[in-house]
């Protein structure tokens, strides 16, 4: 699965590797236990002398990271792209379920752009629709017929949608949803759950992956900012609770219900363990919001159009007041949306400000419309297929781990799932996820990458409609080999 490396790097770049690689590794490792908090020099990494990296499978990606860091802050354009084995891969192109790096290595890819490419990369229908739209020109700063048509289609398929507003990213769509909720209720506090991600903006990037020594007790989690330089909101503006803990949520509403504008949550916590809600949990959240006059916001950036055509709200049969969509909505294009009740959404006409130069560009609308058409075809036949293949992959990974005596927990609804190493029967909360064996998880994912299987370092997998039965079989075989290697060393 590996092509011959085709180096296009100057000798100067190769000489720079020995001097700069320590920063490439350390800065890219993020939360990895492989990172040294104090040290800089590390002459040997995973048994490979740094001077020898230019001859390895990832030589061009490593060299390009050195070059990238001279012009791109951190060497990437998003902190969530580090994937540090041994440096962020330089992906040159993708087609269907496969992607290729600059060293010629081919991967069966389960990152899928962190979720958007539900049809695989470069689906012909999406490419054609986007190309036609670009040829028409875009960015006219006006409403368009395709915009209205897509809005009508979204109102038709999403249970909570009476009105929609288009955006560029999930982070920005989350922000307008929060603003609408505050305006509608006249309250400021937002309740979120530990481990749930609602974008990287100051008002929402709280207690996503807090260190446990700062997170407070599980029954009363502290609100922990996620970034240096983050503006700290006034005390109580963000209240944090534990997912799947109804008693804790009831207590919080009893104490602070009159201050809570909205509860925002991922219907399935996809960024930390792919944790599904306990039976009746979402219905209980809905009830508490109604009882205390708060709005319920579903962050469906990942679950939307992945779990079902109507998103997690249709899948779990609980309807929120507002919902945010992105990722799979566009089939790979940069588009997002907030959808919800007309009386809440129409506040954009009575004082709530929302704008954006690149909202609802023609090419993004065309991609989203083409993606939706593919998902709706044949009465939604895509979804049974996606679930069947995803669950066959999950079963194969479990069987392989059992053969080698490793405690690999594979959990999630299917079209998104997670692999962690844990003796627990299930991961139900962020703290369960943190208690899993992170070092072993990273070793497993690195071993998979070395065998041509690419997935996320947090353990999340995004199967797509482009993954064939043969891809699934190849993935299970590679995982079996990787787990056998791990079993010999743990």
XYZ file of C-alpha atoms in Angstrom:
490
model
C 0.000 0.000 0.000
C 3.075 2.232 -0.094
C 4.356 3.922 -3.195
C 7.993 4.872 -3.701
C 8.756 8.137 -1.958
C 9.199 11.029 -4.322
C 11.192 13.615 -2.399
C 10.910 17.127 -3.781
C 12.710 18.679 -0.838
C 15.982 20.514 -0.998
C 19.051 19.319 0.849
C 18.645 22.361 3.058
C 15.236 21.147 4.206
C 16.666 17.710 5.028
C 19.489 19.281 7.041
C 16.950 21.383 8.911
C 15.073 18.287 10.055
C 17.713 17.403 12.646
C 17.524 20.875 14.165
C 13.784 21.428 14.051
C 12.272 17.995 14.462
C 12.210 18.204 18.243
C 9.780 21.119 17.946
C 7.764 19.356 15.251
C 7.198 16.415 17.550
C 6.629 18.278 20.786
C 4.393 21.000 19.409
C 2.316 18.524 17.452
C 1.773 16.010 20.211
C -0.794 18.108 22.070
C -2.283 16.017 24.886
C -0.309 12.924 23.913
C 1.558 11.279 26.774
C 4.477 11.040 24.363
C 5.012 14.766 24.770
C 7.516 16.022 27.329
C 6.280 19.004 29.297
C 9.735 20.063 30.373
C 12.194 18.708 27.865
C 13.153 19.767 24.382
C 15.845 17.432 23.193
C 14.813 13.877 22.447
C 17.449 12.202 20.270
C 15.498 8.952 19.895
C 11.778 8.718 19.197
C 10.053 5.315 19.100
C 13.441 3.739 18.546
C 14.231 5.894 15.505
C 17.083 8.383 15.638
C 15.816 11.764 14.497
C 18.561 12.038 11.919
C 17.130 8.931 10.221
C 13.569 10.213 9.845
C 14.228 11.509 6.323
C 14.520 7.883 5.187
C 11.290 6.667 6.796
C 7.803 6.117 5.396
C 6.810 9.703 6.324
C 9.884 11.623 5.180
C 8.099 14.216 3.062
C 5.407 14.899 5.638
C 8.058 15.428 8.311
C 10.122 17.679 6.047
C 7.051 19.642 4.998
C 6.148 20.231 8.650
C 9.545 21.841 9.148
C 8.907 24.044 6.143
C 5.303 24.760 7.153
C 6.296 25.988 10.597
C 8.376 28.745 9.028
C 5.206 30.348 7.612
C 2.132 28.725 9.215
C 1.712 29.323 12.939
C 2.102 25.880 14.483
C 2.588 24.342 11.041
C -1.163 23.834 10.473
C -4.238 26.036 10.072
C -6.207 24.370 12.880
C -4.998 23.008 16.197
C -7.174 19.963 15.554
C -4.999 18.889 12.610
C -1.821 17.980 14.451
C -2.286 14.166 14.294
C 1.346 13.813 15.316
C 2.554 10.503 13.938
C 5.314 11.418 13.377
C 4.068 14.822 12.234
C 0.854 16.031 10.578
C 0.554 14.066 7.340
C 0.631 16.054 4.129
C -2.398 14.721 2.275
C -2.206 15.379 -1.455
C -5.548 14.050 -2.647
C -8.430 11.737 -1.867
C -11.046 9.779 -3.755
C -13.909 7.861 -2.225
C -12.734 6.265 1.018
C -9.041 6.639 0.230
C -6.454 9.369 0.735
C -2.805 9.642 -0.293
C 0.038 11.474 1.423
C 2.991 13.232 -0.167
C 5.196 10.168 0.345
C 2.848 8.129 -1.825
C 1.321 6.194 1.069
C -2.308 5.200 0.468
C -4.814 5.060 3.327
C -8.293 3.793 3.889
C -9.426 6.943 5.596
C -11.793 7.176 8.570
C -11.110 10.819 9.399
C -13.140 11.982 6.397
C -12.263 15.617 7.059
C -13.375 15.161 10.705
C -16.796 14.057 9.512
C -17.956 16.108 6.509
C -17.150 13.617 3.730
C -20.076 11.267 4.382
C -20.115 10.302 0.682
C -16.333 9.972 0.552
C -13.908 12.385 -1.025
C -14.635 14.030 -4.403
C -18.024 12.435 -4.992
C -18.824 13.079 -8.686
C -22.300 14.534 -8.031
C -20.941 17.005 -5.456
C -17.966 17.961 -7.622
C -20.247 18.561 -10.612
C -22.755 20.633 -8.634
C -20.023 22.733 -7.042
C -18.274 23.316 -10.351
C -21.488 24.495 -12.020
C -22.133 26.902 -9.143
C -18.623 28.349 -9.277
C -18.980 28.965 -12.995
C -22.024 31.136 -12.210
C -20.012 33.340 -9.863
C -20.708 33.727 -6.153
C -20.498 36.092 -3.216
C -23.146 38.517 -4.494
C -24.215 39.608 -0.979
C -27.845 38.794 -1.727
C -30.367 36.017 -1.216
C -30.476 33.402 -3.980
C -32.941 30.891 -5.362
C -30.720 27.928 -4.395
C -30.554 29.341 -0.858
C -34.343 29.430 -0.563
C -34.678 25.982 -2.124
C -32.178 24.454 0.275
C -33.915 26.173 3.183
C -37.216 24.630 2.105
C -35.605 21.198 1.909
C -34.094 21.576 5.387
C -37.432 22.598 6.907
C -38.900 19.495 5.289
C -36.442 16.977 6.756
C -35.419 18.373 10.171
C -38.011 17.950 12.943
C -37.280 21.212 14.804
C -36.865 23.378 11.696
C -39.470 26.048 11.037
C -36.812 28.581 10.022
C -33.122 28.232 9.155
C -30.088 30.503 8.842
C -26.976 29.424 6.930
C -23.444 29.901 8.206
C -19.894 28.859 7.320
C -18.841 26.791 10.332
C -20.289 24.961 13.293
C -18.518 27.280 15.716
C -20.261 30.336 14.275
C -23.628 28.597 14.040
C -23.359 27.636 17.714
C -22.728 31.270 18.553
C -25.889 32.517 16.852
C -27.916 29.741 18.507
C -26.654 30.824 21.927
C -27.346 34.479 21.133
C -30.882 33.671 20.008
C -31.551 31.691 23.187
C -30.338 34.516 25.399
C -32.419 37.061 23.531
C -35.543 34.914 23.608
C -35.395 34.119 27.316
C -33.821 37.321 28.629
C -31.326 35.180 30.560
C -27.551 34.806 30.257
C -26.496 31.410 31.625
C -25.854 28.522 29.257
C -25.693 24.975 30.614
C -23.402 22.560 28.789
C -22.013 19.115 29.497
C -18.463 18.161 30.319
C -16.674 16.765 27.276
C -19.112 18.239 24.744
C -17.658 20.512 22.077
C -19.553 23.533 20.738
C -16.803 25.314 18.848
C -13.691 27.147 19.920
C -15.229 30.602 20.573
C -14.771 32.072 24.048
C -18.405 31.705 25.107
C -18.563 27.966 24.429
C -15.052 26.490 24.614
C -15.433 25.451 28.236
C -14.782 22.068 29.899
C -14.312 20.248 26.608
C -11.234 18.335 27.742
C -10.467 19.728 31.177
C -7.620 18.224 33.199
C -9.208 16.295 36.022
C -7.205 18.145 38.666
C -9.028 21.337 37.611
C -12.407 19.871 36.676
C -13.925 19.748 40.159
C -16.150 16.958 41.494
C -18.071 14.852 38.979
C -21.428 15.786 40.465
C -20.585 19.530 40.240
C -18.023 20.048 37.468
C -16.103 23.306 37.333
C -16.255 25.524 34.247
C -12.720 25.250 32.851
C -11.655 27.509 29.935
C -10.156 25.556 27.070
C -7.513 28.001 25.836
C -4.987 30.541 26.954
C -6.125 34.033 26.073
C -9.765 33.068 26.386
C -11.989 35.785 27.812
C -13.444 34.484 31.065
C -17.213 34.932 31.053
C -18.869 36.376 34.140
C -19.333 33.856 36.925
C -22.255 31.577 36.198
C -22.613 32.422 32.490
C -21.501 28.887 31.622
C -22.725 26.113 33.917
C -21.243 22.657 33.446
C -22.956 19.375 34.246
C -22.171 15.672 33.717
C -23.712 13.958 30.700
C -26.078 11.091 31.530
C -26.510 12.304 35.125
C -30.156 13.311 35.483
C -29.923 13.786 39.271
C -27.115 16.322 38.880
C -29.026 18.141 36.157
C -32.204 18.298 38.243
C -30.221 19.708 41.161
C -28.643 22.368 38.929
C -32.030 23.449 37.580
C -33.448 23.570 41.106
C -30.610 25.876 42.154
C -30.183 28.024 39.031
C -33.097 27.333 36.691
C -34.253 30.940 36.625
C -30.857 31.999 35.180
C -30.524 29.327 32.479
C -31.265 30.545 28.949
C -30.543 27.216 27.287
C -29.075 23.766 27.609
C -26.745 22.964 24.716
C -25.543 19.430 24.058
C -24.393 16.944 21.460
C -27.105 14.255 21.191
C -24.168 11.860 21.154
C -20.906 13.131 22.638
C -18.775 12.553 19.544
C -15.523 14.232 20.584
C -14.809 12.332 23.794
C -15.717 8.677 23.530
C -18.772 8.840 21.212
C -21.035 8.543 24.244
C -24.689 7.883 23.496
C -27.355 9.189 25.880
C -28.825 6.809 28.414
C -32.444 5.839 27.758
C -34.732 8.746 28.694
C -31.819 11.136 29.297
C -32.613 13.440 26.381
C -36.333 13.300 27.154
C -35.538 14.289 30.743
C -33.444 17.247 29.543
C -36.347 18.290 27.317
C -38.726 18.118 30.290
C -36.458 20.139 32.578
C -36.028 22.850 29.960
C -39.786 23.095 29.521
C -40.402 23.182 33.267
C -37.940 26.039 33.805
C -38.524 28.098 30.653
C -35.125 27.331 29.105
C -34.488 26.454 25.459
C -32.939 23.168 24.363
C -30.200 23.386 21.715
C -28.884 20.292 19.959
C -25.388 20.686 18.548
C -25.750 18.388 15.553
C -22.548 19.428 13.834
C -21.534 15.749 13.804
C -24.769 13.831 14.353
C -26.692 15.853 11.771
C -27.214 13.960 8.484
C -24.983 11.199 9.850
C -27.304 9.351 12.238
C -30.356 10.000 10.069
C -31.693 12.490 7.554
C -33.286 14.396 10.440
C -30.189 14.127 12.619
C -29.873 12.995 16.202
C -33.240 14.544 17.061
C -34.967 12.183 14.647
C -32.750 9.248 15.654
C -33.445 9.684 19.395
C -36.995 11.072 18.935
C -36.481 14.204 21.016
C -37.066 17.583 19.368
C -35.032 20.610 20.505
C -35.970 24.264 20.140
C -32.845 25.034 18.113
C -30.274 22.849 16.384
C -26.916 23.463 14.743
C -25.680 21.554 11.685
C -22.440 21.495 9.690
C -19.925 18.830 8.539
C -21.946 16.096 6.771
C -24.552 18.696 5.821
C -22.261 19.959 3.053
C -20.745 16.662 1.968
C -17.326 18.291 2.363
C -18.155 21.929 1.601
C -17.856 24.765 4.171
C -21.470 25.322 5.177
C -23.371 25.270 8.469
C -26.850 26.095 9.655
C -28.923 26.904 12.696
C -32.510 25.668 12.528
C -35.397 25.972 14.931
C -38.690 27.401 16.091
C -40.000 30.342 14.095
C -40.642 32.527 17.161
C -37.022 32.127 18.253
C -35.358 32.312 14.841
C -37.348 35.381 13.776
C -35.619 37.408 16.492
C -32.985 38.151 13.841
C -35.590 40.680 12.607
C -36.179 42.272 16.014
C -32.758 42.972 17.477
C -30.555 39.856 17.257
C -27.685 40.530 14.852
C -26.197 37.800 12.674
C -24.017 38.330 9.608
C -21.294 36.837 7.482
C -19.768 37.669 4.112
C -19.392 34.028 3.136
C -22.703 32.711 4.446
C -24.619 30.690 1.834
C -22.178 30.997 -1.068
C -23.406 29.379 -4.254
C -20.833 26.588 -4.312
C -21.498 25.585 -0.704
C -25.264 25.608 -1.265
C -24.837 23.454 -4.352
C -22.701 20.935 -2.492
C -25.203 20.727 0.366
C -28.125 20.308 -2.029
C -26.305 17.548 -3.929
C -25.390 15.786 -0.687
C -28.972 15.973 0.562
C -30.271 14.570 -2.726
C -27.914 11.610 -2.422
C -29.045 10.942 1.149
C -32.740 11.204 0.284
C -32.540 8.939 -2.775
C -34.470 5.663 -2.729
C -36.297 6.570 0.484
C -33.060 7.115 2.397
C -31.496 3.774 1.450
C -28.069 5.235 2.237
C -28.656 5.022 5.986
C -29.326 1.276 6.387
C -26.230 0.691 4.244
C -24.095 3.050 6.341
C -25.256 1.478 9.600
C -24.737 -2.076 8.351
C -21.167 -1.492 7.192
C -20.258 0.598 10.228
C -21.505 -2.019 12.660
C -19.755 -4.808 10.773
C -16.524 -2.852 11.169
C -17.209 -2.334 14.872
C -17.895 -6.051 15.371
C -14.703 -6.952 13.509
C -12.612 -4.665 15.708
C -14.140 -6.177 18.857
C -13.487 -9.721 17.647
C -9.874 -8.894 16.812
C -9.298 -7.404 20.259
C -10.864 -10.455 21.912
C -8.530 -12.768 19.973
C -5.523 -10.929 21.361
C -6.829 -10.443 24.898
C -6.898 -6.647 24.765
C -9.621 -4.538 26.437
C -10.623 -2.585 23.343
C -13.988 -0.902 23.870
C -15.762 -0.112 20.590
C -18.837 2.030 21.132
C -21.157 4.377 19.304
C -24.220 4.213 17.086
C -22.250 3.128 14.003
C -21.856 5.981 11.492
C -19.647 7.541 14.152
C -17.960 5.411 16.805
C -14.936 5.361 19.096
C -12.209 2.923 20.095
C -10.641 3.200 23.556
C -8.819 0.761 25.781
C -10.719 0.305 29.019
C -11.885 -2.400 31.397
C -15.221 -0.602 31.697
C -18.234 -2.120 29.975
C -19.079 1.298 28.507
C -17.908 4.901 28.563
C -20.869 6.961 29.842
C -19.195 10.243 30.812
C -16.185 12.359 29.946
C -14.438 11.124 33.089
C -14.902 7.524 31.990
C -13.223 8.473 28.719
C -10.351 10.159 30.579
C -9.905 7.006 32.667
C -9.227 4.918 29.553
C -5.668 4.067 28.489
C -4.664 6.998 26.286
C -1.130 5.767 25.647
C -2.359 2.398 24.385
C -5.002 4.080 22.232
C -2.374 6.231 20.540
C -0.100 3.246 19.978
C -2.992 1.391 18.347
C -3.871 4.285 16.051
C -0.223 4.772 15.100
C 0.061 1.067 14.299
C -3.052 1.346 12.128
C -1.625 4.327 10.266
C 1.573 2.412 9.589
C -0.647 -0.263 8.030
C -2.549 2.159 5.831
C -5.573 2.893 8.042
C -6.061 6.531 9.000
C -8.270 7.635 11.896
C -8.383 10.290 14.594
C -6.074 10.407 17.598
C -9.026 10.832 19.981
C -10.290 7.411 18.887
C -13.250 8.652 16.819
C -13.996 6.924 13.496
C -16.144 8.322 10.674
C -17.233 5.550 8.298
C -18.640 6.843 5.019
C -20.892 5.618 2.256
C -17.763 5.213 0.138
C -16.294 2.495 2.369
C -16.826 -0.808 0.595
C -17.088 -4.287 2.153
C -13.542 -4.850 0.906
C -12.377 -1.701 2.719
C -14.003 -2.984 5.908
C -12.296 -6.379 5.548
C -8.923 -4.743 4.902
C -9.383 -2.491 7.939
C -10.269 -5.412 10.220
C -7.240 -7.350 8.974
C -4.920 -4.392 9.585
C -6.435 -3.896 13.051
C -5.922 -7.573 13.849
C -2.244 -7.263 12.908
C -1.855 -4.028 14.892
C -3.519 -5.523 17.966
C -1.307 -8.605 17.740
C 1.718 -6.307 17.813
C 0.351 -4.446 20.838
C -0.456 -7.674 22.647
C 3.176 -8.723 22.434
C 4.327 -5.571 24.187
C 1.719 -4.812 26.889
